[in-house]
Amino acid sequence: MTLPGPDQFAAETGRFRRELLAHCYRMVGSAHDAEDLVQETYLRAWRAYAGFEGRSSVRSWLYRIATNVCLTAVRPRPMRVLPSGLAGPGRVAESQAADGDVRWLEPLPDAWICDDDPAAVVIGRESLRLALIAGLQHLPARQRAILLLREVLAFSAAETAEILGTTTAAVKSGLQRARARLSEVDPRPEDLLEPTDPRARALLDGYLAAFERSDANLLEHVLRTDATLEATPFREWQAGRADCIALLETQVMGAPGDWRLIATTANGQSAAVVYHRGRADGVVVLAATAAGVSSVVKFHDPALVAAFGFPETSG
């Protein structure tokens, strides 16, 4: 009897890597953690591959491994959040760095999961939107897994029960509770424009121009009146266009030329990598709607610029 080799394993499992990365990201809210968890998933799958007897599809077998790897990973850790998940909005004031025990949500570069492969459709851009990912982190981990397996990945209740090692009845009740909890933390999901939509690109261009020219007035044409502004690693965040613009103008924008922003996409949304005085500074993600930008989330982390495939300096 010939044992399966690496080439056969790669042929059978490799095509699922991108969608497994998206799944792990939805579970844990961190792109880098998701990468590590996918690596662990494939390591475990390789070790068990010789005993895989095809009682389920390769895809559902991999999801069983990946989901349980994620459940083990999140069990001892506090959930990842955005500032808006900690407390209500504050007035314009000096922002203070959050305590070190807060674990922040991270953006996901679209390039990590999307290419010309038709199978990428399985990933589902809408299921990676920042607001949804933030909301998912408020669910107990098993409820989060049930919701994702059933409603994002379209596994049946029986398949989900097999993946999680539970009963169909437990899956159905868990899904009901997960839906109810998610509607509490994200009651009205917004209809966001695709980044390729000319309206979304115009809003992103306006935001980029406002920073690069240090012209806060341009933001009047970009932000909705009810827009929100938040940035990690700061607890304070703003709600309402006037407060958002006041904070940016007085504490952030500086002089013309201080900032350079280069368009990209993250979480299926319009985004930009950010440089401050020529050095990598982080990534900003916009929620673009037909009426304007409803939220701006800035991730202050220079390492993210490289993760999105850009150089450390703006040249």
GROMACS .gro file of C-alpha atoms in nm:
model
  315
    1MET     CA    1   0.000   0.000   0.000
    2THR     CA    2   0.137   0.340  -0.102
    3LEU     CA    3   0.103   0.616   0.158
    4PRO     CA    4  -0.018   0.955   0.034
    5GLY     CA    5   0.267   1.197  -0.032
    6PRO     CA    6   0.310   1.576  -0.007
    7ASP     CA    7   0.213   1.635  -0.369
    8GLN     CA    8  -0.117   1.452  -0.328
    9PHE     CA    9  -0.183   1.636  -0.001
   10ALA     CA   10  -0.112   1.974  -0.163
   11ALA     CA   11  -0.334   1.893  -0.459
   12GLU     CA   12  -0.623   1.790  -0.234
   13THR     CA   13  -0.599   2.070   0.023
   14GLY     CA   14  -0.410   2.367  -0.122
   15ARG     CA   15  -0.705   2.524  -0.302
   16PHE     CA   16  -0.883   2.586   0.029
   17ARG     CA   17  -0.606   2.790   0.193
   18ARG     CA   18  -0.746   3.137   0.114
   19GLU     CA   19  -1.097   3.062   0.232
   20LEU     CA   20  -0.960   2.898   0.547
   21LEU     CA   21  -0.758   3.214   0.612
   22ALA     CA   22  -1.077   3.420   0.582
   23HIS     CA   23  -1.257   3.181   0.817
   24CYS     CA   24  -0.983   3.198   1.079
   25TYR     CA   25  -0.977   3.576   1.050
   26ARG     CA   26  -1.352   3.596   1.112
   27MET     CA   27  -1.305   3.376   1.417
   28VAL     CA   28  -1.014   3.565   1.577
   29GLY     CA   29  -1.017   3.920   1.433
   30SER     CA   30  -0.644   3.926   1.355
   31ALA     CA   31  -0.488   3.871   1.014
   32HIS     CA   32  -0.153   3.764   1.158
   33ASP     CA   33  -0.312   3.527   1.410
   34ALA     CA   34  -0.524   3.385   1.127
   35GLU     CA   35  -0.211   3.312   0.924
   36ASP     CA   36  -0.062   3.122   1.217
   37LEU     CA   37  -0.385   2.928   1.270
   38VAL     CA   38  -0.401   2.826   0.904
   39GLN     CA   39  -0.044   2.703   0.930
   40GLU     CA   40  -0.142   2.499   1.235
   41THR     CA   41  -0.448   2.369   1.049
   42TYR     CA   42  -0.238   2.240   0.761
   43LEU     CA   43   0.019   2.090   0.996
   44ARG     CA   44  -0.253   1.897   1.177
   45ALA     CA   45  -0.417   1.799   0.849
   46TRP     CA   46  -0.090   1.664   0.713
   47ARG     CA   47  -0.033   1.457   1.025
   48ALA     CA   48  -0.383   1.311   0.998
   49TYR     CA   49  -0.397   1.282   0.618
   50ALA     CA   50  -0.293   0.920   0.598
   51GLY     CA   51  -0.593   0.829   0.812
   52PHE     CA   52  -0.843   1.046   0.623
   53GLU     CA   53  -1.088   0.798   0.476
   54GLY     CA   54  -1.319   1.032   0.287
   55ARG     CA   55  -1.617   0.997   0.521
   56SER     CA   56  -1.665   1.371   0.460
   57SER     CA   57  -1.539   1.606   0.191
   58VAL     CA   58  -1.183   1.734   0.216
   59ARG     CA   59  -1.324   2.084   0.256
   60SER     CA   60  -1.545   2.003   0.555
   61TRP     CA   61  -1.260   1.798   0.706
   62LEU     CA   62  -1.028   2.100   0.683
   63TYR     CA   63  -1.294   2.328   0.829
   64ARG     CA   64  -1.337   2.092   1.120
   65ILE     CA   65  -0.964   2.112   1.193
   66ALA     CA   66  -0.946   2.490   1.138
   67THR     CA   67  -1.251   2.567   1.351
   68ASN     CA   68  -1.126   2.363   1.642
   69VAL     CA   69  -0.779   2.518   1.612
   70CYS     CA   70  -0.946   2.860   1.637
   71LEU     CA   71  -1.165   2.759   1.931
   72THR     CA   72  -0.859   2.640   2.119
   73ALA     CA   73  -0.672   2.962   2.036
   74VAL     CA   74  -0.941   3.206   2.149
   75ARG     CA   75  -1.039   3.025   2.469
   76PRO     CA   76  -0.774   3.179   2.699
   77ARG     CA   77  -0.761   3.522   2.534
   78PRO     CA   78  -0.974   3.837   2.567
   79MET     CA   79  -1.167   3.925   2.253
   80ARG     CA   80  -1.032   4.174   2.001
   81VAL     CA   81  -1.216   4.505   1.987
   82LEU     CA   82  -1.231   4.848   1.829
   83PRO     CA   83  -1.250   5.158   2.051
   84SER     CA   84  -1.626   5.178   1.989
   85GLY     CA   85  -1.657   4.835   2.149
   86LEU     CA   86  -1.524   4.963   2.481
   87ALA     CA   87  -1.738   5.268   2.562
   88GLY     CA   88  -1.943   5.548   2.412
   89PRO     CA   89  -1.796   5.833   2.205
   90GLY     CA   90  -1.601   6.111   2.374
   91ARG     CA   91  -1.576   6.480   2.313
   92VAL     CA   92  -1.281   6.635   2.132
   93ALA     CA   93  -0.991   6.600   2.375
   94GLU     CA   94  -0.639   6.464   2.393
   95SER     CA   95  -0.660   6.091   2.327
   96GLN     CA   96  -0.490   5.861   2.572
   97ALA     CA   97  -0.332   5.529   2.479
   98ALA     CA   98  -0.538   5.235   2.594
   99ASP     CA   99  -0.424   4.994   2.862
  100GLY     CA  100  -0.197   4.713   2.748
  101ASP     CA  101  -0.456   4.446   2.826
  102VAL     CA  102  -0.677   4.553   2.534
  103ARG     CA  103  -0.641   4.335   2.226
  104TRP     CA  104  -0.726   4.533   1.916
  105LEU     CA  105  -0.901   4.415   1.604
  106GLU     CA  106  -0.676   4.414   1.296
  107PRO     CA  107  -0.763   4.480   0.930
  108LEU     CA  108  -0.733   4.208   0.667
  109PRO     CA  109  -0.562   4.294   0.335
  110ASP     CA  110  -0.793   4.196   0.050
  111ALA     CA  111  -0.487   4.078  -0.144
  112TRP     CA  112  -0.438   3.797   0.108
  113ILE     CA  113  -0.763   3.628   0.016
  114CYS     CA  114  -0.877   3.757  -0.324
  115ASP     CA  115  -0.734   3.678  -0.666
  116ASP     CA  116  -0.866   3.571  -1.004
  117ASP     CA  117  -0.956   3.225  -0.877
  118PRO     CA  118  -1.334   3.171  -0.906
  119ALA     CA  119  -1.319   2.978  -0.579
  120ALA     CA  120  -1.251   3.310  -0.405
  121VAL     CA  121  -1.624   3.381  -0.433
  122VAL     CA  122  -1.668   3.143  -0.139
  123ILE     CA  123  -1.484   3.389   0.082
  124GLY     CA  124  -1.763   3.648   0.066
  125ARG     CA  125  -1.644   4.010   0.087
  126GLU     CA  126  -1.948   4.124   0.285
  127SER     CA  127  -1.869   3.871   0.557
  128LEU     CA  128  -1.532   4.040   0.611
  129ARG     CA  129  -1.656   4.396   0.668
  130LEU     CA  130  -1.500   4.554   0.977
  131ALA     CA  131  -1.829   4.618   1.154
  132LEU     CA  132  -1.930   4.254   1.119
  133ILE     CA  133  -1.591   4.124   1.230
  134ALA     CA  134  -1.607   4.352   1.534
  135GLY     CA  135  -1.960   4.231   1.611
  136LEU     CA  136  -1.863   3.866   1.577
  137GLN     CA  137  -1.601   3.903   1.848
  138HIS     CA  138  -1.881   3.975   2.099
  139LEU     CA  139  -2.027   3.628   2.045
  140PRO     CA  140  -1.915   3.331   2.253
  141ALA     CA  141  -1.662   3.143   2.043
  142ARG     CA  142  -1.879   2.838   1.969
  143GLN     CA  143  -2.176   3.055   1.873
  144ARG     CA  144  -1.942   3.252   1.647
  145ALA     CA  145  -1.831   2.928   1.483
  146ILE     CA  146  -2.189   2.808   1.437
  147LEU     CA  147  -2.298   3.138   1.280
  148LEU     CA  148  -2.004   3.140   1.040
  149LEU     CA  149  -2.036   2.778   0.939
  150ARG     CA  150  -2.411   2.800   0.883
  151GLU     CA  151  -2.467   3.149   0.743
  152VAL     CA  152  -2.138   3.246   0.580
  153LEU     CA  153  -2.010   2.910   0.459
  154ALA     CA  154  -2.351   2.749   0.407
  155PHE     CA  155  -2.278   2.420   0.579
  156SER     CA  156  -2.594   2.235   0.677
  157ALA     CA  157  -2.692   2.198   1.041
  158ALA     CA  158  -2.584   1.833   1.027
  159GLU     CA  159  -2.248   1.922   0.870
  160THR     CA  160  -2.192   2.196   1.126
  161ALA     CA  161  -2.271   1.955   1.408
  162GLU     CA  162  -2.018   1.708   1.269
  163ILE     CA  163  -1.751   1.980   1.235
  164LEU     CA  164  -1.804   2.092   1.595
  165GLY     CA  165  -1.861   1.750   1.742
  166THR     CA  166  -2.207   1.835   1.873
  167THR     CA  167  -2.573   1.772   1.791
  168THR     CA  168  -2.795   1.925   1.527
  169ALA     CA  169  -3.026   2.055   1.802
  170ALA     CA  170  -2.734   2.231   1.970
  171VAL     CA  171  -2.637   2.390   1.638
  172LYS     CA  172  -2.990   2.520   1.580
  173SER     CA  173  -3.022   2.669   1.928
  174GLY     CA  174  -2.670   2.813   1.911
  175LEU     CA  175  -2.747   2.978   1.579
  176GLN     CA  176  -3.062   3.137   1.719
  177ARG     CA  177  -2.872   3.281   2.015
  178ALA     CA  178  -2.588   3.401   1.791
  179ARG     CA  179  -2.829   3.584   1.560
  180ALA     CA  180  -2.997   3.754   1.856
  181ARG     CA  181  -2.668   3.865   2.009
  182LEU     CA  182  -2.528   3.990   1.679
  183SER     CA  183  -2.842   4.197   1.619
  184GLU     CA  184  -2.778   4.365   1.954
  185VAL     CA  185  -2.421   4.469   1.876
  186ASP     CA  186  -2.474   4.540   1.504
  187PRO     CA  187  -2.849   4.601   1.470
  188ARG     CA  188  -2.850   4.769   1.129
  189PRO     CA  189  -2.574   4.648   0.897
  190GLU     CA  190  -2.501   4.917   0.639
  191ASP     CA  191  -2.513   4.876   0.265
  192LEU     CA  192  -2.153   4.962   0.180
  193LEU     CA  193  -2.028   5.046  -0.166
  194GLU     CA  194  -1.781   4.808  -0.326
  195PRO     CA  195  -1.432   4.963  -0.346
  196THR     CA  196  -1.454   4.944  -0.725
  197ASP     CA  197  -1.766   5.163  -0.728
  198PRO     CA  198  -1.677   5.510  -0.868
  199ARG     CA  199  -1.862   5.671  -0.576
  200ALA     CA  200  -1.648   5.483  -0.325
  201ARG     CA  201  -1.330   5.578  -0.509
  202ALA     CA  202  -1.435   5.945  -0.516
  203LEU     CA  203  -1.490   5.940  -0.139
  204LEU     CA  204  -1.154   5.774  -0.081
  205ASP     CA  205  -0.980   6.023  -0.310
  206GLY     CA  206  -1.141   6.309  -0.119
  207TYR     CA  207  -1.020   6.167   0.213
  208LEU     CA  208  -0.668   6.120   0.079
  209ALA     CA  209  -0.660   6.472  -0.060
  210ALA     CA  210  -0.780   6.621   0.268
  211PHE     CA  211  -0.485   6.472   0.453
  212GLU     CA  212  -0.220   6.531   0.191
  213ARG     CA  213  -0.324   6.897   0.154
  214SER     CA  214  -0.405   6.936   0.526
  215ASP     CA  215  -0.745   7.072   0.426
  216ALA     CA  216  -1.012   6.975   0.677
  217ASN     CA  217  -1.279   7.151   0.469
  218LEU     CA  218  -1.255   6.872   0.212
  219LEU     CA  219  -1.384   6.630   0.474
  220GLU     CA  220  -1.718   6.812   0.474
  221HIS     CA  221  -1.778   6.657   0.130
  222VAL     CA  222  -1.661   6.311   0.235
  223LEU     CA  223  -1.802   6.234   0.580
  224ARG     CA  224  -2.169   6.182   0.658
  225THR     CA  225  -2.316   6.401   0.931
  226ASP     CA  226  -2.335   6.094   1.156
  227ALA     CA  227  -1.985   5.968   1.073
  228THR     CA  228  -1.767   5.807   1.338
  229LEU     CA  229  -1.390   5.822   1.379
  230GLU     CA  230  -1.182   5.580   1.582
  231ALA     CA  231  -0.819   5.477   1.595
  232THR     CA  232  -0.628   5.202   1.766
  233PRO     CA  233  -0.460   5.204   2.016
  234PHE     CA  234  -0.672   5.488   2.159
  235ARG     CA  235  -0.986   5.437   2.365
  236GLU     CA  236  -1.150   5.765   2.276
  237TRP     CA  237  -1.351   5.788   1.955
  238GLN     CA  238  -1.572   6.048   1.794
  239ALA     CA  239  -1.930   6.044   1.665
  240GLY     CA  240  -2.066   6.316   1.439
  241ARG     CA  241  -1.893   6.487   1.148
  242ALA     CA  242  -1.824   6.810   1.337
  243ASP     CA  243  -1.637   6.634   1.620
  244CYS     CA  244  -1.450   6.408   1.377
  245ILE     CA  245  -1.327   6.702   1.171
  246ALA     CA  246  -1.239   6.908   1.479
  247LEU     CA  247  -1.021   6.629   1.615
  248LEU     CA  248  -0.847   6.568   1.285
  249GLU     CA  249  -0.787   6.937   1.220
  250THR     CA  250  -0.654   7.026   1.565
  251GLN     CA  251  -0.461   6.712   1.659
  252VAL     CA  252  -0.380   6.506   1.352
  253MET     CA  253  -0.356   6.671   1.011
  254GLY     CA  254  -0.054   6.895   1.062
  255ALA     CA  255   0.101   7.073   0.764
  256PRO     CA  256   0.055   7.004   0.392
  257GLY     CA  257   0.287   6.723   0.288
  258ASP     CA  258   0.313   6.564   0.634
  259TRP     CA  259   0.092   6.276   0.523
  260ARG     CA  260   0.087   6.052   0.220
  261LEU     CA  261  -0.191   5.799   0.169
  262ILE     CA  262  -0.197   5.531  -0.100
  263ALA     CA  263  -0.523   5.364  -0.195
  264THR     CA  264  -0.572   4.994  -0.127
  265THR     CA  265  -0.853   4.769  -0.002
  266ALA     CA  266  -0.910   4.589   0.328
  267ASN     CA  267  -1.202   4.385   0.459
  268GLY     CA  268  -1.379   4.436   0.128
  269GLN     CA  269  -1.376   4.813   0.188
  270SER     CA  270  -1.196   5.121   0.059
  271ALA     CA  271  -0.872   5.173   0.248
  272ALA     CA  272  -0.529   5.335   0.233
  273VAL     CA  273  -0.185   5.269   0.368
  274VAL     CA  274  -0.061   5.574   0.558
  275TYR     CA  275   0.280   5.740   0.575
  276HIS     CA  276   0.368   6.024   0.811
  277ARG     CA  277   0.664   6.235   0.705
  278GLY     CA  278   0.780   5.957   0.479
  279ARG     CA  279   0.761   5.674   0.731
  280ALA     CA  280   0.508   5.392   0.751
  281ASP     CA  281   0.234   5.479   0.998
  282GLY     CA  282  -0.053   5.235   0.953
  283VAL     CA  283  -0.373   5.169   0.761
  284VAL     CA  284  -0.706   5.351   0.746
  285VAL     CA  285  -1.030   5.176   0.646
  286LEU     CA  286  -1.339   5.364   0.530
  287ALA     CA  287  -1.703   5.254   0.530
  288ALA     CA  288  -1.822   5.415   0.207
  289THR     CA  289  -2.197   5.446   0.151
  290ALA     CA  290  -2.405   5.618  -0.115
  291ALA     CA  291  -2.453   5.912   0.126
  292GLY     CA  292  -2.085   5.943   0.221
  293VAL     CA  293  -1.834   5.781   0.455
  294SER     CA  294  -2.010   5.655   0.767
  295SER     CA  295  -1.702   5.546   0.960
  296VAL     CA  296  -1.326   5.586   0.956
  297VAL     CA  297  -1.106   5.339   1.142
  298LYS     CA  298  -0.734   5.411   1.162
  299PHE     CA  299  -0.496   5.135   1.272
  300HIS     CA  300  -0.178   5.291   1.409
  301ASP     CA  301   0.069   5.011   1.337
  302PRO     CA  302   0.361   5.070   1.098
  303ALA     CA  303   0.402   4.693   1.047
  304LEU     CA  304   0.065   4.683   0.871
  305VAL     CA  305   0.204   4.881   0.578
  306ALA     CA  306   0.443   4.597   0.493
  307ALA     CA  307   0.165   4.343   0.550
  308PHE     CA  308  -0.034   4.522   0.280
  309GLY     CA  309   0.261   4.491   0.041
  310PHE     CA  310   0.397   4.846   0.059
  311PRO     CA  311   0.749   4.971   0.148
  312GLU     CA  312   0.846   5.114   0.487
  313THR     CA  313   0.906   5.459   0.337
  314SER     CA  314   0.701   5.654   0.087
  315GLY     CA  315   1.004   5.747  -0.123
   0.00000   0.00000   0.00000
